[in-house]
Coordinates of C-alpha atoms in Angstrom, one line a residue:
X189 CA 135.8 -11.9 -244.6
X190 CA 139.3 -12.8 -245.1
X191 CA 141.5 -14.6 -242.4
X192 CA 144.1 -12.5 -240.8
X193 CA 148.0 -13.0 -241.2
X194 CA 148.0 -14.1 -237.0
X195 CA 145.5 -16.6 -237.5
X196 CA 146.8 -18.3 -240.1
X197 CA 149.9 -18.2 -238.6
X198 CA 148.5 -19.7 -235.2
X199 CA 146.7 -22.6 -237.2
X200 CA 150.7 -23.4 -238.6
X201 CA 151.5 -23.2 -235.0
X202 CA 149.2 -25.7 -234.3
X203 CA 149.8 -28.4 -236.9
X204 CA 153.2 -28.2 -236.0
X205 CA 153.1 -28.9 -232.3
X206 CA 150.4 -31.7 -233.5
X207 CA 153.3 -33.1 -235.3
X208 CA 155.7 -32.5 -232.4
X209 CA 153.5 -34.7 -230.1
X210 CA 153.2 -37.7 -233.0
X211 CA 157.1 -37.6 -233.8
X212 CA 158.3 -37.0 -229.9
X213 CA 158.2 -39.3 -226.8
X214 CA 156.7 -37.5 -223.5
X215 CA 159.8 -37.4 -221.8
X216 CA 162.0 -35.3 -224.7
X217 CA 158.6 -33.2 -225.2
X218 CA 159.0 -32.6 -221.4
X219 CA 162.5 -31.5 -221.7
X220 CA 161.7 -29.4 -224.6
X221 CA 158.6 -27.8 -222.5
X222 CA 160.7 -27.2 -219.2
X223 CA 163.6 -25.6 -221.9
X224 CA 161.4 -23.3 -223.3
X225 CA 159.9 -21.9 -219.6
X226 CA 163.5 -21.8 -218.6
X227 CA 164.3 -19.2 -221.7
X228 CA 161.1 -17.7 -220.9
X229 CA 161.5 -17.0 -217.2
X230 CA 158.5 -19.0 -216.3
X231 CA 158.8 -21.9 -213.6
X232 CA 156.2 -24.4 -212.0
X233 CA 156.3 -23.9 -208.4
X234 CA 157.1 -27.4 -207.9
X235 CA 160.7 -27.2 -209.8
X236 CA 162.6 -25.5 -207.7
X237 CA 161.6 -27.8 -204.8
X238 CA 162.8 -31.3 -206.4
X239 CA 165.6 -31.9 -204.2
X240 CA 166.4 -34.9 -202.2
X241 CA 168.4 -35.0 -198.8
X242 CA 171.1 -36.7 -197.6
X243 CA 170.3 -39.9 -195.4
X244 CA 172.7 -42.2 -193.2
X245 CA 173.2 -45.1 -196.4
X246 CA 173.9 -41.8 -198.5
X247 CA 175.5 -39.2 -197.0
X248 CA 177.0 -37.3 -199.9
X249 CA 173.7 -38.1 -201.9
X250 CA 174.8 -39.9 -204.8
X251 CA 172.8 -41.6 -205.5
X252 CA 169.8 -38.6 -205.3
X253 CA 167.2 -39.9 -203.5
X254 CA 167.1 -43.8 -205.9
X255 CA 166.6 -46.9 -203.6
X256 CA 169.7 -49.5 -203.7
X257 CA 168.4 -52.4 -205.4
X258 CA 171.3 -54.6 -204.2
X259 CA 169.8 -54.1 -200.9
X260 CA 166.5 -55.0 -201.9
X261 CA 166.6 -58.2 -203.2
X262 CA 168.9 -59.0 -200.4
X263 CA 165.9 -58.3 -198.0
X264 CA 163.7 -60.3 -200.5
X265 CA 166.0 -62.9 -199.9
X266 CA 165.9 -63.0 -196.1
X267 CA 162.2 -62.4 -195.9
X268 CA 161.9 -65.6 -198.1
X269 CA 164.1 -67.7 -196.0
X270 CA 161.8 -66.6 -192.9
X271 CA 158.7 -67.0 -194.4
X272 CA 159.6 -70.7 -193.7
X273 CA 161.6 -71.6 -197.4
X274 CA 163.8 -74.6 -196.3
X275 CA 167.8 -74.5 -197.4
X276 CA 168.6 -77.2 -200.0
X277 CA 169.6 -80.0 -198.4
X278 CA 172.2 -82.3 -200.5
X279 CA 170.9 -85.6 -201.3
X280 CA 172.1 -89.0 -200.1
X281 CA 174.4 -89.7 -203.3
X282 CA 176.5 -86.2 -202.4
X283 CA 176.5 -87.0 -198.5
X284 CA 178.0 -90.2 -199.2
X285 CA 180.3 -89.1 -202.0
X286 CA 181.8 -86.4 -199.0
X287 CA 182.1 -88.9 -196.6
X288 CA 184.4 -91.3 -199.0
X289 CA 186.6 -88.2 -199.8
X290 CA 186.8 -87.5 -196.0
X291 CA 187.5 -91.2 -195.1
X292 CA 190.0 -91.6 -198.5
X293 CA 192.3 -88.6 -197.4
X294 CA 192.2 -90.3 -193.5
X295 CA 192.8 -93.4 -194.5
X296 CA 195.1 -92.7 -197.5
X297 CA 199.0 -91.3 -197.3
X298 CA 199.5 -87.4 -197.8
X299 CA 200.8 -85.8 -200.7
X300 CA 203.8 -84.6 -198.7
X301 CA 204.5 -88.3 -198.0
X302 CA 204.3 -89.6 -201.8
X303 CA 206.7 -86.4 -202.2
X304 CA 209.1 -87.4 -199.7
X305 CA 208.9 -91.2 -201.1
X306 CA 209.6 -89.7 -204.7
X307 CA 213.0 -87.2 -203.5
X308 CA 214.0 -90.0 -201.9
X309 CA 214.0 -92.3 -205.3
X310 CA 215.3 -89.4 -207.7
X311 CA 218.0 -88.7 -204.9
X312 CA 219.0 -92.3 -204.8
X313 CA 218.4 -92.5 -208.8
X314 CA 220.6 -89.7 -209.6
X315 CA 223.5 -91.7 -207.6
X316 CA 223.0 -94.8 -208.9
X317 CA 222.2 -96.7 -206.2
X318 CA 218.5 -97.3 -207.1
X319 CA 217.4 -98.8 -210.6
X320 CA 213.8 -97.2 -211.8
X321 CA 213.3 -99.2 -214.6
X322 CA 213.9 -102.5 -212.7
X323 CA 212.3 -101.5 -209.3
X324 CA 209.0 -100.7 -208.8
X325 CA 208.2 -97.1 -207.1
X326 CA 208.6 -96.7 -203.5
X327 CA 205.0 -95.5 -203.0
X328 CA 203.4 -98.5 -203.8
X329 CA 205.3 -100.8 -202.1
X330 CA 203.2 -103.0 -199.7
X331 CA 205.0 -103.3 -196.1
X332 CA 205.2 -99.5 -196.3
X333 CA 201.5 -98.9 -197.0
X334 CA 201.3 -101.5 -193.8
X335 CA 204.0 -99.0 -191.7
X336 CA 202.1 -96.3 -192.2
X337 CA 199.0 -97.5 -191.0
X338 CA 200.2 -98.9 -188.2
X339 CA 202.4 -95.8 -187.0
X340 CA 199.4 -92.9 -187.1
X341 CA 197.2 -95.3 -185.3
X342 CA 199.6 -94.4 -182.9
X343 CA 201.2 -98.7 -182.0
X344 CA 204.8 -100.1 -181.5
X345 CA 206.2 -102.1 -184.7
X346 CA 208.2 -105.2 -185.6
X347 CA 209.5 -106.0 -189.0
X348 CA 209.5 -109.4 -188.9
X349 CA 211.4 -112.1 -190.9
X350 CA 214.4 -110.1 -191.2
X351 CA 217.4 -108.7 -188.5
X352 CA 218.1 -105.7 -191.2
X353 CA 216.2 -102.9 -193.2
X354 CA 215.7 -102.7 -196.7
X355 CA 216.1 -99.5 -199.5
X356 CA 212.3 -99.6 -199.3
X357 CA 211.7 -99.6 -195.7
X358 CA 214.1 -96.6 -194.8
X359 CA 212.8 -94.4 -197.2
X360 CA 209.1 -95.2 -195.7
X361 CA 210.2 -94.9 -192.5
X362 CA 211.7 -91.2 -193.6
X363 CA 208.9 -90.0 -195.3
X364 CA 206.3 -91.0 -192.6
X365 CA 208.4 -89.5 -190.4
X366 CA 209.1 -86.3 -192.2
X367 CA 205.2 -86.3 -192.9
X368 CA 204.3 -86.7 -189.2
X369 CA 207.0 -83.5 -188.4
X370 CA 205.0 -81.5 -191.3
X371 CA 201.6 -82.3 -189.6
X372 CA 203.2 -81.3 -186.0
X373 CA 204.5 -77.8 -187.5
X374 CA 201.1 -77.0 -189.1
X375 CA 199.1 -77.5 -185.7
X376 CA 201.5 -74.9 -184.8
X377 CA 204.2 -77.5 -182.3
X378 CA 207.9 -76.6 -182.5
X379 CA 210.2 -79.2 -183.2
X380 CA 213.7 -78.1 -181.9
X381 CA 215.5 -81.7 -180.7
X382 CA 215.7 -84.8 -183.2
X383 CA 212.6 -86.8 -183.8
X384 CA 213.2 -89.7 -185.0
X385 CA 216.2 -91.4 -183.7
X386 CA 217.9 -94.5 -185.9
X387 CA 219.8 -97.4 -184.1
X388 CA 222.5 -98.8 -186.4
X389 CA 224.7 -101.9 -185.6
X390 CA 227.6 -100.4 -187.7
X391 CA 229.1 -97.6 -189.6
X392 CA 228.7 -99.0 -193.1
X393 CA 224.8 -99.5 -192.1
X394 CA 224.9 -95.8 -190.5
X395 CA 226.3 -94.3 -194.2
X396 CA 223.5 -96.3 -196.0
X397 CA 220.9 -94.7 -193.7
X398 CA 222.0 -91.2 -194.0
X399 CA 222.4 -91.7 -197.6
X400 CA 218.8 -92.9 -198.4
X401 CA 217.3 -89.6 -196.3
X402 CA 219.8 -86.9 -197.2
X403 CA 217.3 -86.0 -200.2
X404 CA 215.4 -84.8 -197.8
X405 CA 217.4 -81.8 -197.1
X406 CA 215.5 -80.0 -199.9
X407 CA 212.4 -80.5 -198.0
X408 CA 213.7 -78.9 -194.7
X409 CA 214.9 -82.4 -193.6
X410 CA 218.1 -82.4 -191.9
X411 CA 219.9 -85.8 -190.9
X412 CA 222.6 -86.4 -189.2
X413 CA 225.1 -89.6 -189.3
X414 CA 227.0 -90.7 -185.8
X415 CA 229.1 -93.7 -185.8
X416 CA 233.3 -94.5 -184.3
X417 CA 234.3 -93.5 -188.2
X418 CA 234.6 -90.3 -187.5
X419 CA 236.0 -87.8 -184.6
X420 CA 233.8 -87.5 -181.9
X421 CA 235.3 -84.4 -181.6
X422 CA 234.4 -83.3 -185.0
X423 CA 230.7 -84.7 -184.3
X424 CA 230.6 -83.1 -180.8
X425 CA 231.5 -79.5 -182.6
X426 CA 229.0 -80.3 -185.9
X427 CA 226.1 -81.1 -183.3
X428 CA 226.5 -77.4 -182.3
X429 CA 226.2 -75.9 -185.2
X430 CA 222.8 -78.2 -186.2
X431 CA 219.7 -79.5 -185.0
X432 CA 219.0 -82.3 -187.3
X433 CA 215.3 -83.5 -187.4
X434 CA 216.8 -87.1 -188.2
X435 CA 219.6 -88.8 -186.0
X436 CA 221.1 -92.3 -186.9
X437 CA 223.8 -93.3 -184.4
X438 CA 225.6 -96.7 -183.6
X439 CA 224.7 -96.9 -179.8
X440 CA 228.1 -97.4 -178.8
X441 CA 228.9 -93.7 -180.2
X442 CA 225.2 -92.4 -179.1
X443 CA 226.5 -93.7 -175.2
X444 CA 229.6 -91.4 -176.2
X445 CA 228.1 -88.6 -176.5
X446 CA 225.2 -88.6 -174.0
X447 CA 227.7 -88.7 -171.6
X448 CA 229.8 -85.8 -172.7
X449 CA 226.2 -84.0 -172.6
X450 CA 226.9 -83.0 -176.3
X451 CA 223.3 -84.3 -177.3
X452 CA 219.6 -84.7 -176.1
X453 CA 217.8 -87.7 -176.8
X454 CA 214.9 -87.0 -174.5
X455 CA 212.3 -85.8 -176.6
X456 CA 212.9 -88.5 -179.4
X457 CA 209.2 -89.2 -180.5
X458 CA 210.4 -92.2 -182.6
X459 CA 212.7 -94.8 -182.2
X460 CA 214.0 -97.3 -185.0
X461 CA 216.0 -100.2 -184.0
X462 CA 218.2 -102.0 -186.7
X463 CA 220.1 -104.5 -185.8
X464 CA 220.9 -108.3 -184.7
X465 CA 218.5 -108.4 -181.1
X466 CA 219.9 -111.8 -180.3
X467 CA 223.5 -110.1 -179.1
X468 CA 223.7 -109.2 -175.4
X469 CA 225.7 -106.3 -175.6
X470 CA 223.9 -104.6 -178.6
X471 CA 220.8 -105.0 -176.6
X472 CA 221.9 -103.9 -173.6
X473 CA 222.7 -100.6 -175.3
X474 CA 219.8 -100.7 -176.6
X475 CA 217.9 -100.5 -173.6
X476 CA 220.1 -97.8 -172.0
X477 CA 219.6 -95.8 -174.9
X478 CA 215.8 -96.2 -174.5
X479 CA 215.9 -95.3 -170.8
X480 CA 217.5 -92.1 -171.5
X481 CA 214.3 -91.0 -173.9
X482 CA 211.7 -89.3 -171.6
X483 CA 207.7 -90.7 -172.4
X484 CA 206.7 -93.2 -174.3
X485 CA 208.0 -92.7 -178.1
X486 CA 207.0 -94.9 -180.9
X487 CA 209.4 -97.8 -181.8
X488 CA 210.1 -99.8 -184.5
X489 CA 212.4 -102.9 -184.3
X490 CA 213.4 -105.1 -187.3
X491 CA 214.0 -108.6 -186.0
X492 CA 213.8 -112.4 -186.9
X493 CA 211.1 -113.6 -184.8
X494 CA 211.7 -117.4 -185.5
X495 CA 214.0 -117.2 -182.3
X496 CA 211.9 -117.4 -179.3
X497 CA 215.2 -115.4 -177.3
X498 CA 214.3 -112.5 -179.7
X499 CA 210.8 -112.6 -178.8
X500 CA 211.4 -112.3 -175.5
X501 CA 213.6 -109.5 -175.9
X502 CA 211.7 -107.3 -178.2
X503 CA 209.3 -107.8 -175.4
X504 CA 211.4 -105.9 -172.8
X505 CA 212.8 -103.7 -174.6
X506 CA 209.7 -102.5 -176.6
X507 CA 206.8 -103.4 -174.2
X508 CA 204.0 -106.3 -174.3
X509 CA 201.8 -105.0 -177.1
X510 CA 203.6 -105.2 -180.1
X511 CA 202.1 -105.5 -184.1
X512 CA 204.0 -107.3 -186.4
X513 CA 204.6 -106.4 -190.6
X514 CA 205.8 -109.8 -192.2
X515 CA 208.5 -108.6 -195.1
X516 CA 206.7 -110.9 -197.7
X517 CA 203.2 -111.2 -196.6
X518 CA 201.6 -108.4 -194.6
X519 CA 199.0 -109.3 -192.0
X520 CA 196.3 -108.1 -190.3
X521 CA 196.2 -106.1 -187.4
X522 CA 197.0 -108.2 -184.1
X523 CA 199.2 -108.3 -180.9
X524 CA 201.7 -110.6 -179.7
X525 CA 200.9 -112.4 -176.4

């Protein structure tokens, strides 16, 4: 009996889809399956049901119905950690190592500082009053290093072995107190009356002052000179127009203009003396000056100290406790009695 035409064609049929299933994955076959029902207007009950709903993480469902693995390994994560999974602690070797950076930047000048130092040399450098290549920077000179420990911790100063500051010593005595107005406006204090206020015995010594911290000015720095040279009128009217973070008087012209009310020296937070201590009248202006300062402001004197008369009256005019910084040879830590 001879095969019909439908059988043979069935058995083609059949080798084919064989082939099919060998050259396809499931998932295209799938596809292909759920096409061909599609054409054929013949669905599985369960197809017109796959659907997913919105939730509260998804509310527009885009992501259709798939979990967010983010999420999950973050709760992997925290289930770890309370299954009783200790944090890593940092060994003794990194401890320490924070703990030296922490003391180095207390016990070590600021950036802002070494900055000040330097606009202060190129300032003085570009006028010709300060020789780089024979000088030595001002940042590492050794009485200032000595100045700057001793005014954050806060004590009373004498620069001993000489009546007169150096180049070196104004310029520390600017930027440590430029640095210490820098700290005070990052803590969020306003500064609006001078700071630091400079006692000169003459105008010549009041024009090298100013000159050494008018570099400064590009920092936010402002300094003011006042000494007989000039028109107290002209200074009375130039105090107006400026609040100067820096003052550096003669105390005969600070007197002046105290008592023409043209100036406030009450919230003066540091006081420099310059000047020859052993002569009456220059300390007697001194004092009055000092009286007129509401508080108890910092103070640094330079005097000779050989002269027991000096002694005595760096005593009253600063107070008992006073730490001395030898021009040559820096010493420890220690009070006069």
């Amino acid at each position: 009996m001879g095969k019909s035409d439908d059988s043979i064609q069935r058995r083609k049929n059949k080798k084919s889809r064989k082939k099919q299933d060998d050259k396809v994955s499931n998932r295209i076959a799938g596809i292909i399956a759920a096409k061909k029902r599609r054409l054929s207007g013949k669905r599985r009950m369960c197809e017109g049901m796959c659907y997913s709903l919105p939730t509260p993480e998804d509310p527009f469902n885009e992501r259709h119905g798939k979990v967010d693995l983010v999420k999950k390994k973050k709760k992997k994560k925290q289930n770890q950690s309370k299954k009783g999974k200790n944090p890593i602690k940092k060994t003794g070797l990194a401890q320490n190592s924070d703990k030296l950076k922490e003391e180095f930047h207390m016990h070590a000048p600021s950036k802002f500082l070494i900055l000040c130092l330097k606009t202060i040399q190129d300032g003085l450098q570009q006028d010709g009053a300060f020789n780089g290549g024979e000088e030595k920077p001002f940042f590492v000179h050794t009485w200032g290093i000595e100045f700057w420990k001793y005014f954050t911790s806060g004590k009373d100063i004498i620069g001993t072995n000489q009546a007169h500051a150096t180049t070196e010593q104004i310029a520390w005595v600017a930027a440590t107190t430029a640095d210490a107005i820098s700290r005070k406006e990052k803590e969020g204090l306003s500064i609006s009356n001078s700071f630091l206020l400079f006692l000169v015995p003459s105008q010549e010594k009041a024009v090298k002052v100013r000159k050494i911290c008018k570099p400064l000015k590009a920092l936010g720095i402002h300094t003011v000179s006042l000494h007989p040279g000039a028109s107290i009128d002209h200074q009375i009217q130039g105090l107006k127009n400026c609040e100067p973070e820096f003052l550096i008087s003669t105390p005969e012209r600070l007197q002046e203009l105290l008592s023409h009310g043209a100036i406030k020296t009450s919230d003066v937070s540091f006081l420099v003396i310059d000047g020859p201590l052993t002569e009456t009248g220059y300390v007697d202006a001194v004092e009055s000056i000092a009286k007129s300062i509401s508080g108890k402001p910092q103070i640094l004197a330079f005097s000779d100290c050989s002269n027991s008369s000096s002694n005595f009256l760096m005593k009253k005019s600063v107070g008992e406790s006073i730490c001395r910084i030898p021009l040559d040879d820096p010493v420890n830590d220690h009070n006069m009695a």
